[in-house]
PDB file of C-alpha atoms in Angstrom:
ATOM      1  CA  MET A   1      77.454 123.052  66.451  1.00 94.00           C
ATOM      2  CA  LYS A   2      78.328 121.412  69.745  1.00 98.00           C
ATOM      3  CA  VAL A   3      77.001 123.248  72.794  1.00 98.00           C
ATOM      4  CA  LYS A   4      77.409 122.611  76.506  1.00 98.00           C
ATOM      5  CA  VAL A   5      74.387 123.427  78.667  1.00 98.00           C
ATOM      6  CA  ALA A   6      74.318 123.630  82.451  1.00 98.00           C
ATOM      7  CA  ALA A   7      71.687 123.396  85.172  1.00 98.00           C
ATOM      8  CA  THR A   8      72.346 124.899  88.594  1.00 98.00           C
ATOM      9  CA  GLN A   9      70.779 124.009  91.938  1.00 98.00           C
ATOM     10  CA  PHE A  10      71.135 125.734  95.295  1.00 98.00           C
ATOM     11  CA  SER A  11      69.330 127.070  98.352  1.00 98.00           C
ATOM     12  CA  MET A  12      68.397 130.727  98.821  1.00 97.00           C
ATOM     13  CA  THR A  13      68.325 133.010 101.845  1.00 97.00           C
ATOM     14  CA  LYS A  14      66.285 136.162 102.502  1.00 96.00           C
ATOM     15  CA  VAL A  15      69.396 138.281 101.836  1.00 97.00           C
ATOM     16  CA  TYR A  16      69.518 139.465  98.218  1.00 97.00           C
ATOM     17  CA  GLU A  17      73.298 139.942  98.119  1.00 98.00           C
ATOM     18  CA  GLU A  18      73.943 136.403  99.361  1.00 98.00           C
ATOM     19  CA  ASN A  19      71.746 134.908  96.648  1.00 98.00           C
ATOM     20  CA  ILE A  20      73.357 136.948  93.878  1.00 98.00           C
ATOM     21  CA  ALA A  21      76.815 135.939  95.093  1.00 98.00           C
ATOM     22  CA  LYS A  22      75.883 132.240  95.205  1.00 98.00           C
ATOM     23  CA  ALA A  23      74.259 132.391  91.770  1.00 98.00           C
ATOM     24  CA  GLU A  24      77.397 133.989  90.353  1.00 98.00           C
ATOM     25  CA  GLU A  25      79.527 131.321  92.012  1.00 98.00           C
ATOM     26  CA  MET A  26      77.427 128.619  90.337  1.00 98.00           C
ATOM     27  CA  VAL A  27      77.725 130.348  86.964  1.00 98.00           C
ATOM     28  CA  ARG A  28      81.486 130.572  87.315  1.00 98.00           C
ATOM     29  CA  LYS A  29      81.758 126.894  88.230  1.00 98.00           C
ATOM     30  CA  ALA A  30      79.675 125.890  85.230  1.00 98.00           C
ATOM     31  CA  ALA A  31      81.682 128.140  82.908  1.00 98.00           C
ATOM     32  CA  LYS A  32      84.897 126.595  84.227  1.00 98.00           C
ATOM     33  CA  GLU A  33      83.533 123.217  83.117  1.00 98.00           C
ATOM     34  CA  GLY A  34      82.976 124.614  79.658  1.00 98.00           C
ATOM     35  CA  ALA A  35      79.257 125.396  79.810  1.00 98.00           C
ATOM     36  CA  ASN A  36      78.007 127.817  77.159  1.00 98.00           C
ATOM     37  CA  ILE A  37      74.386 128.228  78.337  1.00 98.00           C
ATOM     38  CA  ILE A  38      73.814 128.240  82.095  1.00 98.00           C
ATOM     39  CA  LEU A  39      70.386 128.088  83.717  1.00 98.00           C
ATOM     40  CA  LEU A  40      69.675 129.479  87.198  1.00 98.00           C
ATOM     41  CA  PRO A  41      66.492 128.608  89.165  1.00 98.00           C
ATOM     42  CA  GLU A  42      63.292 130.649  89.133  1.00 98.00           C
ATOM     43  CA  LEU A  43      63.250 133.779  91.351  1.00 98.00           C
ATOM     44  CA  PHE A  44      66.705 133.033  92.752  1.00 98.00           C
ATOM     45  CA  GLU A  45      67.089 136.636  93.986  1.00 98.00           C
ATOM     46  CA  ASN A  46      65.226 135.719  97.184  1.00 97.00           C
ATOM     47  CA  GLN A  47      63.510 132.885  98.958  1.00 97.00           C
ATOM     48  CA  TYR A  48      60.164 131.964  97.416  1.00 97.00           C
ATOM     49  CA  PHE A  49      58.083 134.848  98.792  1.00 96.00           C
ATOM     50  CA  CYS A  50      54.953 133.661  96.960  1.00 96.00           C
ATOM     51  CA  GLN A  51      54.156 131.236  99.789  1.00 95.00           C
ATOM     52  CA  ILE A  52      51.948 133.889 101.387  1.00 94.00           C
ATOM     53  CA  GLU A  53      50.062 137.022 100.336  1.00 96.00           C
ATOM     54  CA  ASP A  54      52.042 139.985 101.650  1.00 96.00           C
ATOM     55  CA  TYR A  55      51.804 143.439 100.050  1.00 97.00           C
ATOM     56  CA  SER A  56      55.297 144.349 101.290  1.00 96.00           C
ATOM     57  CA  HIS A  57      56.775 141.812  98.878  1.00 96.00           C
ATOM     58  CA  TYR A  58      55.869 144.058  95.955  1.00 97.00           C
ATOM     59  CA  LEU A  59      58.820 146.170  97.058  1.00 96.00           C
ATOM     60  CA  LEU A  60      61.127 143.402  95.848  1.00 97.00           C
ATOM     61  CA  ALA A  61      60.261 144.073  92.194  1.00 98.00           C
ATOM     62  CA  GLU A  62      62.493 145.974  89.756  1.00 97.00           C
ATOM     63  CA  ASP A  63      61.995 147.679  86.409  1.00 98.00           C
ATOM     64  CA  TYR A  64      63.370 145.732  83.448  1.00 97.00           C
ATOM     65  CA  ASP A  65      65.457 148.671  82.223  1.00 96.00           C
ATOM     66  CA  ASP A  66      66.916 149.381  85.652  1.00 96.00           C
ATOM     67  CA  SER A  67      67.326 145.941  87.231  1.00 97.00           C
ATOM     68  CA  LYS A  68      70.487 145.586  89.278  1.00 98.00           C
ATOM     69  CA  THR A  69      70.199 141.806  88.910  1.00 98.00           C
ATOM     70  CA  ILE A  70      70.198 141.940  85.119  1.00 98.00           C
ATOM     71  CA  LYS A  71      73.026 144.483  85.049  1.00 98.00           C
ATOM     72  CA  HIS A  72      75.113 142.356  87.391  1.00 98.00           C
ATOM     73  CA  PHE A  73      74.788 139.260  85.247  1.00 98.00           C
ATOM     74  CA  GLN A  74      75.360 141.179  82.026  1.00 98.00           C
ATOM     75  CA  THR A  75      78.846 141.858  83.346  1.00 98.00           C
ATOM     76  CA  VAL A  76      79.306 138.202  84.348  1.00 98.00           C
ATOM     77  CA  ALA A  77      78.034 136.895  81.000  1.00 98.00           C
ATOM     78  CA  LYS A  78      80.347 139.180  79.029  1.00 98.00           C
ATOM     79  CA  GLU A  79      83.379 138.278  81.160  1.00 98.00           C
ATOM     80  CA  LEU A  80      82.797 134.526  80.879  1.00 98.00           C
ATOM     81  CA  GLY A  81      81.328 134.474  77.365  1.00 98.00           C
ATOM     82  CA  VAL A  82      78.220 132.559  78.421  1.00 98.00           C
ATOM     83  CA  VAL A  83      74.470 132.829  77.816  1.00 98.00           C
ATOM     84  CA  LEU A  84      72.423 133.491  80.974  1.00 98.00           C
ATOM     85  CA  PRO A  85      68.612 133.443  81.211  1.00 98.00           C
ATOM     86  CA  ILE A  86      68.057 135.591  84.315  1.00 98.00           C
ATOM     87  CA  SER A  87      64.879 135.246  86.386  1.00 98.00           C
ATOM     88  CA  PHE A  88      63.679 138.356  88.199  1.00 98.00           C
ATOM     89  CA  PHE A  89      60.575 139.936  89.744  1.00 98.00           C
ATOM     90  CA  GLU A  90      59.568 142.653  87.284  1.00 98.00           C
ATOM     91  CA  ARG A  91      57.638 145.853  87.929  1.00 98.00           C
ATOM     92  CA  SER A  92      56.155 147.505  84.847  1.00 98.00           C
ATOM     93  CA  GLY A  93      53.962 150.509  85.508  1.00 97.00           C
ATOM     94  CA  ASN A  94      51.312 149.258  87.912  1.00 97.00           C
ATOM     95  CA  CYS A  95      51.730 145.596  86.943  1.00 97.00           C
ATOM     96  CA  PHE A  96      54.111 142.941  88.217  1.00 98.00           C
ATOM     97  CA  TYR A  97      55.484 139.946  86.313  1.00 98.00           C
ATOM     98  CA  ASN A  98      57.538 136.808  86.819  1.00 98.00           C
ATOM     99  CA  THR A  99      60.078 137.456  84.090  1.00 98.00           C
ATOM    100  CA  ILE A 100      63.167 136.057  82.393  1.00 98.00           C
ATOM    101  CA  ALA A 101      65.725 138.327  80.715  1.00 98.00           C
ATOM    102  CA  ILE A 102      67.976 136.634  78.145  1.00 98.00           C
ATOM    103  CA  VAL A 103      71.578 137.799  78.386  1.00 98.00           C
ATOM    104  CA  ASP A 104      73.739 136.751  75.442  1.00 98.00           C
ATOM    105  CA  ALA A 105      77.413 135.802  75.680  1.00 98.00           C
ATOM    106  CA  ASP A 106      78.558 139.358  74.925  1.00 98.00           C
ATOM    107  CA  GLY A 107      76.448 140.804  77.749  1.00 98.00           C
ATOM    108  CA  THR A 108      73.676 142.050  75.462  1.00 98.00           C
ATOM    109  CA  VAL A 109      70.118 141.646  76.742  1.00 98.00           C
ATOM    110  CA  LEU A 110      68.212 140.071  73.855  1.00 98.00           C
ATOM    111  CA  GLY A 111      64.773 140.533  75.381  1.00 98.00           C
ATOM    112  CA  LYS A 112      62.427 139.189  78.020  1.00 98.00           C
ATOM    113  CA  TYR A 113      59.739 136.579  78.507  1.00 98.00           C
ATOM    114  CA  ARG A 114      56.953 137.001  81.062  1.00 98.00           C
ATOM    115  CA  LYS A 115      55.547 133.845  82.649  1.00 98.00           C
ATOM    116  CA  SER A 116      52.313 132.948  80.885  1.00 98.00           C
ATOM    117  CA  HIS A 117      50.683 130.465  83.255  1.00 98.00           C
ATOM    118  CA  ILE A 118      50.333 131.748  86.815  1.00 97.00           C
ATOM    119  CA  PRO A 119      49.540 129.163  89.523  1.00 95.00           C
ATOM    120  CA  THR A 120      47.588 129.657  92.706  1.00 93.00           C
ATOM    121  CA  GLY A 121      47.156 127.500  95.786  1.00 87.00           C
ATOM    122  CA  GLU A 122      48.527 127.023  99.267  1.00 86.00           C
ATOM    123  CA  CYS A 123      52.277 127.863  99.232  1.00 89.00           C
ATOM    124  CA  TYR A 124      52.060 128.900  95.568  1.00 94.00           C
ATOM    125  CA  GLU A 125      50.142 132.203  95.750  1.00 95.00           C
ATOM    126  CA  GLU A 126      51.549 133.606  92.523  1.00 97.00           C
ATOM    127  CA  LYS A 127      48.269 135.051  91.257  1.00 97.00           C
ATOM    128  CA  PHE A 128      48.423 137.507  94.148  1.00 97.00           C
ATOM    129  CA  TYR A 129      51.691 138.911  92.787  1.00 97.00           C
ATOM    130  CA  PHE A 130      51.979 138.317  89.054  1.00 98.00           C
ATOM    131  CA  THR A 131      49.962 139.549  86.104  1.00 98.00           C
ATOM    132  CA  PRO A 132      49.748 136.820  83.408  1.00 98.00           C
ATOM    133  CA  GLY A 133      52.530 137.364  80.905  1.00 98.00           C
ATOM    134  CA  ASP A 134      51.765 139.272  77.723  1.00 97.00           C
ATOM    135  CA  THR A 135      54.903 138.537  75.688  1.00 98.00           C
ATOM    136  CA  GLY A 136      53.789 135.235  74.229  1.00 97.00           C
ATOM    137  CA  PHE A 137      56.226 132.352  73.945  1.00 98.00           C
ATOM    138  CA  LYS A 138      59.572 133.453  72.567  1.00 97.00           C
ATOM    139  CA  VAL A 139      62.780 132.058  71.126  1.00 98.00           C
ATOM    140  CA  TRP A 140      66.115 133.844  71.063  1.00 98.00           C
ATOM    141  CA  LYS A 141      69.052 133.342  68.699  1.00 98.00           C
ATOM    142  CA  THR A 142      72.057 133.374  71.013  1.00 98.00           C
ATOM    143  CA  LYS A 143      75.738 132.828  70.286  1.00 98.00           C
ATOM    144  CA  TYR A 144      75.216 129.175  71.165  1.00 98.00           C
ATOM    145  CA  GLY A 145      71.975 128.345  69.429  1.00 97.00           C
ATOM    146  CA  LYS A 146      68.294 129.150  69.566  1.00 98.00           C
ATOM    147  CA  ILE A 147      66.782 128.762  73.022  1.00 98.00           C
ATOM    148  CA  GLY A 148      63.227 128.776  74.307  1.00 98.00           C
ATOM    149  CA  VAL A 149      62.582 129.459  77.990  1.00 98.00           C
ATOM    150  CA  GLY A 150      59.412 128.710  79.951  1.00 98.00           C
ATOM    151  CA  ILE A 151      59.035 129.369  83.674  1.00 98.00           C
ATOM    152  CA  CYS A 152      58.018 126.665  86.174  1.00 97.00           C
ATOM    153  CA  TRP A 153      54.196 126.294  85.912  1.00 97.00           C
ATOM    154  CA  ASP A 154      54.513 126.902  82.156  1.00 98.00           C
ATOM    155  CA  GLN A 155      56.143 123.485  81.853  1.00 97.00           C
ATOM    156  CA  TRP A 156      52.947 121.633  82.804  1.00 97.00           C
ATOM    157  CA  PHE A 157      51.374 122.805  79.536  1.00 97.00           C
ATOM    158  CA  PRO A 158      52.649 120.995  76.419  1.00 97.00           C
ATOM    159  CA  GLU A 159      51.608 123.972  74.318  1.00 97.00           C
ATOM    160  CA  THR A 160      54.468 125.964  75.876  1.00 98.00           C
ATOM    161  CA  ALA A 161      57.181 123.649  74.606  1.00 98.00           C
ATOM    162  CA  ARG A 162      55.512 123.067  71.243  1.00 98.00           C
ATOM    163  CA  CYS A 163      55.082 126.788  70.576  1.00 97.00           C
ATOM    164  CA  MET A 164      58.760 127.405  71.313  1.00 98.00           C
ATOM    165  CA  ALA A 165      59.727 124.472  69.099  1.00 98.00           C
ATOM    166  CA  LEU A 166      57.583 125.829  66.270  1.00 98.00           C
ATOM    167  CA  LYS A 167      59.383 129.149  66.626  1.00 98.00           C
ATOM    168  CA  GLY A 168      62.676 127.378  65.997  1.00 98.00           C
ATOM    169  CA  ALA A 169      63.993 126.517  69.447  1.00 98.00           C
ATOM    170  CA  GLU A 170      66.867 124.033  69.562  1.00 98.00           C
ATOM    171  CA  ILE A 171      67.049 123.775  73.365  1.00 98.00           C
ATOM    172  CA  LEU A 172      64.255 124.112  75.938  1.00 98.00           C
ATOM    173  CA  LEU A 173      64.977 125.603  79.375  1.00 98.00           C
ATOM    174  CA  PHE A 174      62.727 125.668  82.443  1.00 98.00           C
ATOM    175  CA  PRO A 175      63.838 127.531  85.588  1.00 98.00           C
ATOM    176  CA  THR A 176      61.556 126.497  88.423  1.00 98.00           C
ATOM    177  CA  ALA A 177      60.672 126.592  92.111  1.00 97.00           C
ATOM    178  CA  ILE A 178      58.818 123.472  93.194  1.00 97.00           C
ATOM    179  CA  GLY A 179      58.679 121.369  96.316  1.00 95.00           C
ATOM    180  CA  SER A 180      56.214 120.048  98.855  1.00 87.00           C
ATOM    181  CA  GLU A 181      52.533 120.033  97.917  1.00 81.00           C
ATOM    182  CA  PRO A 182      50.678 120.598 101.225  1.00 76.00           C
ATOM    183  CA  VAL A 183      47.186 120.461  99.743  1.00 78.00           C
ATOM    184  CA  MET A 184      47.609 117.348  97.593  1.00 78.00           C
ATOM    185  CA  THR A 185      49.962 115.596 100.071  1.00 81.00           C
ATOM    186  CA  ILE A 186      51.868 113.975  97.223  1.00 87.00           C
ATOM    187  CA  ASP A 187      55.447 113.915  96.038  1.00 92.00           C
ATOM    188  CA  SER A 188      55.313 115.525  92.593  1.00 94.00           C
ATOM    189  CA  LYS A 189      58.999 115.084  91.742  1.00 96.00           C
ATOM    190  CA  ASN A 190      58.615 112.220  89.229  1.00 97.00           C
ATOM    191  CA  HIS A 191      55.534 113.761  87.643  1.00 97.00           C
ATOM    192  CA  TRP A 192      57.392 117.062  87.318  1.00 97.00           C
ATOM    193  CA  GLN A 193      60.368 115.445  85.614  1.00 98.00           C
ATOM    194  CA  ASN A 194      58.304 113.141  83.412  1.00 98.00           C
ATOM    195  CA  THR A 195      56.241 116.012  82.058  1.00 98.00           C
ATOM    196  CA  MET A 196      59.327 117.874  80.891  1.00 98.00           C
ATOM    197  CA  ARG A 197      60.998 114.734  79.596  1.00 98.00           C
ATOM    198  CA  GLY A 198      57.940 114.324  77.405  1.00 98.00           C
ATOM    199  CA  HIS A 199      58.460 117.815  75.991  1.00 98.00           C
ATOM    200  CA  ALA A 200      62.047 116.920  75.080  1.00 98.00           C
ATOM    201  CA  ALA A 201      60.989 113.670  73.441  1.00 98.00           C
ATOM    202  CA  ALA A 202      57.939 115.066  71.613  1.00 98.00           C
ATOM    203  CA  ASN A 203      59.914 117.978  70.173  1.00 98.00           C
ATOM    204  CA  ILE A 204      63.184 116.041  69.788  1.00 98.00           C
ATOM    205  CA  MET A 205      65.430 118.559  71.492  1.00 98.00           C
ATOM    206  CA  PRO A 206      67.387 118.763  74.761  1.00 98.00           C
ATOM    207  CA  LEU A 207      65.826 120.237  77.882  1.00 98.00           C
ATOM    208  CA  VAL A 208      67.350 121.789  80.999  1.00 98.00           C
ATOM    209  CA  ALA A 209      65.486 122.221  84.306  1.00 98.00           C
ATOM    210  CA  SER A 210      66.886 124.081  87.346  1.00 98.00           C
ATOM    211  CA  ASN A 211      65.206 123.967  90.760  1.00 98.00           C
ATOM    212  CA  ARG A 212      66.063 125.198  94.265  1.00 98.00           C
ATOM    213  CA  ILE A 213      66.548 123.089  97.392  1.00 98.00           C
ATOM    214  CA  GLY A 214      65.849 123.234 101.093  1.00 97.00           C
ATOM    215  CA  PRO A 215      63.190 124.460 103.531  1.00 96.00           C
ATOM    216  CA  GLU A 216      61.820 128.000 103.302  1.00 95.00           C
ATOM    217  CA  SER A 217      59.294 129.744 105.530  1.00 93.00           C
ATOM    218  CA  TYR A 218      57.209 132.910 105.425  1.00 92.00           C
ATOM    219  CA  GLY A 219      54.735 133.727 108.178  1.00 88.00           C
ATOM    220  CA  ASN A 220      52.844 130.552 109.046  1.00 88.00           C
ATOM    221  CA  SER A 221      53.786 128.886 105.750  1.00 90.00           C
ATOM    222  CA  SER A 222      56.647 126.465 105.286  1.00 91.00           C
ATOM    223  CA  MET A 223      57.678 124.191 102.461  1.00 92.00           C
ATOM    224  CA  LYS A 224      60.672 122.222 101.269  1.00 95.00           C
ATOM    225  CA  PHE A 225      61.991 122.420  97.721  1.00 97.00           C
ATOM    226  CA  TYR A 226      63.119 119.091  96.324  1.00 97.00           C
ATOM    227  CA  GLY A 227      65.812 120.017  93.813  1.00 97.00           C
ATOM    228  CA  SER A 228      66.187 117.100  91.382  1.00 98.00           C
ATOM    229  CA  SER A 229      67.351 119.464  88.637  1.00 98.00           C
ATOM    230  CA  PHE A 230      68.185 117.573  85.460  1.00 98.00           C
ATOM    231  CA  ILE A 231      69.181 117.652  81.814  1.00 98.00           C
ATOM    232  CA  ALA A 232      67.344 115.493  79.287  1.00 98.00           C
ATOM    233  CA  ASP A 233      68.449 114.619  75.771  1.00 98.00           C
ATOM    234  CA  GLN A 234      66.365 114.828  72.610  1.00 98.00           C
ATOM    235  CA  ASN A 235      64.816 111.427  73.365  1.00 98.00           C
ATOM    236  CA  GLY A 236      63.645 112.513  76.799  1.00 98.00           C
ATOM    237  CA  GLU A 237      66.254 110.441  78.623  1.00 98.00           C
ATOM    238  CA  LYS A 238      67.832 112.007  81.705  1.00 98.00           C
ATOM    239  CA  VAL A 239      71.551 112.355  81.048  1.00 98.00           C
ATOM    240  CA  LYS A 240      72.415 114.281  84.227  1.00 98.00           C
ATOM    241  CA  GLU A 241      70.534 114.757  87.513  1.00 98.00           C
ATOM    242  CA  LEU A 242      71.133 116.223  90.959  1.00 98.00           C
ATOM    243  CA  ASN A 243      69.496 114.784  94.079  1.00 97.00           C
ATOM    244  CA  ARG A 244      66.989 116.416  96.411  1.00 97.00           C
ATOM    245  CA  GLU A 245      69.505 117.896  98.839  1.00 96.00           C
ATOM    246  CA  GLU A 246      72.736 118.803  97.076  1.00 97.00           C
ATOM    247  CA  GLU A 247      73.863 122.126  95.701  1.00 98.00           C
ATOM    248  CA  GLY A 248      75.724 121.882  92.459  1.00 98.00           C
ATOM    249  CA  ILE A 249      75.834 122.111  88.695  1.00 98.00           C
ATOM    250  CA  LEU A 250      75.194 119.740  85.821  1.00 98.00           C
ATOM    251  CA  VAL A 251      76.880 120.071  82.427  1.00 98.00           C
ATOM    252  CA  ALA A 252      76.053 118.134  79.263  1.00 98.00           C
ATOM    253  CA  GLU A 253      77.132 118.562  75.658  1.00 98.00           C
ATOM    254  CA  PHE A 254      74.847 118.276  72.656  1.00 98.00           C
ATOM    255  CA  ASP A 255      75.501 118.399  68.918  1.00 98.00           C
ATOM    256  CA  LEU A 256      72.683 120.669  67.765  1.00 98.00           C
ATOM    257  CA  ASP A 257      73.270 119.966  64.058  1.00 98.00           C
ATOM    258  CA  ALA A 258      73.075 116.204  64.537  1.00 98.00           C
ATOM    259  CA  ILE A 259      69.949 116.579  66.680  1.00 98.00           C
ATOM    260  CA  ALA A 260      68.360 118.780  64.019  1.00 98.00           C
ATOM    261  CA  GLU A 261      68.893 116.035  61.443  1.00 97.00           C
ATOM    262  CA  GLU A 262      67.290 113.539  63.805  1.00 97.00           C
ATOM    263  CA  ARG A 263      64.356 115.898  64.396  1.00 97.00           C
ATOM    264  CA  TYR A 264      63.787 116.377  60.661  1.00 96.00           C
ATOM    265  CA  SER A 265      64.003 112.629  60.009  1.00 97.00           C
ATOM    266  CA  TRP A 266      61.167 111.902  62.459  1.00 96.00           C
ATOM    267  CA  GLY A 267      58.779 114.191  60.583  1.00 95.00           C
ATOM    268  CA  VAL A 268      56.844 115.195  63.700  1.00 95.00           C
ATOM    269  CA  PHE A 269      56.655 118.801  62.529  1.00 96.00           C
ATOM    270  CA  ARG A 270      56.071 117.881  58.893  1.00 95.00           C
ATOM    271  CA  ASP A 271      53.094 115.710  59.820  1.00 96.00           C
ATOM    272  CA  ARG A 272      51.355 118.101  62.176  1.00 95.00           C
ATOM    273  CA  ARG A 273      47.627 118.726  61.531  1.00 95.00           C
ATOM    274  CA  PRO A 274      46.897 122.190  62.951  1.00 94.00           C
ATOM    275  CA  ASP A 275      43.615 122.193  61.026  1.00 93.00           C
ATOM    276  CA  LEU A 276      42.414 119.548  63.493  1.00 94.00           C
ATOM    277  CA  TYR A 277      43.693 121.173  66.671  1.00 93.00           C
ATOM    278  CA  GLY A 278      40.978 123.759  67.172  1.00 92.00           C
ATOM    279  CA  THR A 279      39.697 121.884  70.212  1.00 90.00           C
ATOM    280  CA  ILE A 280      42.625 123.063  72.323  1.00 89.00           C
ATOM    281  CA  LEU A 281      41.529 126.667  71.761  1.00 87.00           C
ATOM    282  CA  LYS A 282      38.169 125.996  73.402  1.00 83.00           C
ATOM    283  CA  THR A 283      37.430 126.062  77.105  1.00 80.00           C
ATOM    284  CA  ASP A 284      34.669 123.465  76.638  1.00 72.00           C
ATOM    285  CA  ASP A 285      35.493 120.745  74.105  1.00 58.00           C
ATOM    286  CA  SER A 286      31.889 119.485  74.057  1.00 58.00           C
ATOM    287  CA  LYS A 287      30.891 122.367  71.789  1.00 56.00           C
TER     288      LYS A 287
END
């Protein structure tokens, strides 16, 4: 089966309605170019509020079963016949999660994934807001193939991609929000891309990464998101990439059946030795 995947990249404002409208515009543009699976950035409903610790930001969260964002994009997905992983700030009882809802091409919500790895640090104060996800890594059978979705910080852990691959994923998707690193004073763009390209190559399947762009400020905190959204093929090669400043979409086509044959021929799943991998379950590998 040949499938077209799309990455989107844009800036956000602090006005919810403006962000939803821009996200929909990007989805429509990608669909017009034939995209079947379209990835929006992490937490695109608002600017990245996690820069600072502010209790009022909890008011931005929505219940999964009553999310206006999910409902809006269910309608869009059904109209356009596209698959949409939708990032949103979830409230569940007294807990809050960084969550993705998977909307299939007929508008059906197939389920949700809650971000497993929660970062903390200057400008990335996510532990203040989000409970670590309890869904485990998941894969969904959509109209256009089996997809696995991790969220931003999840992508720095190879176990995320491998677990989704072991569950049968054919395409890996990573919505993200990443930019300046004020504490480390480095440019992490290449490291960020190279890590995910390694996931594509190691698991022999395409990967899509969508990031935001532009400066954003909250209180005394300010950072700039560096975009550089990209699509990698099953060998980890970048086939499409946006720059650090531009808004836009990327679309690439992959033959999932041909890639599956290539993946089987390499034998990387056949030759795994999980009996030897116990070390990664330990916090101290000296024991």
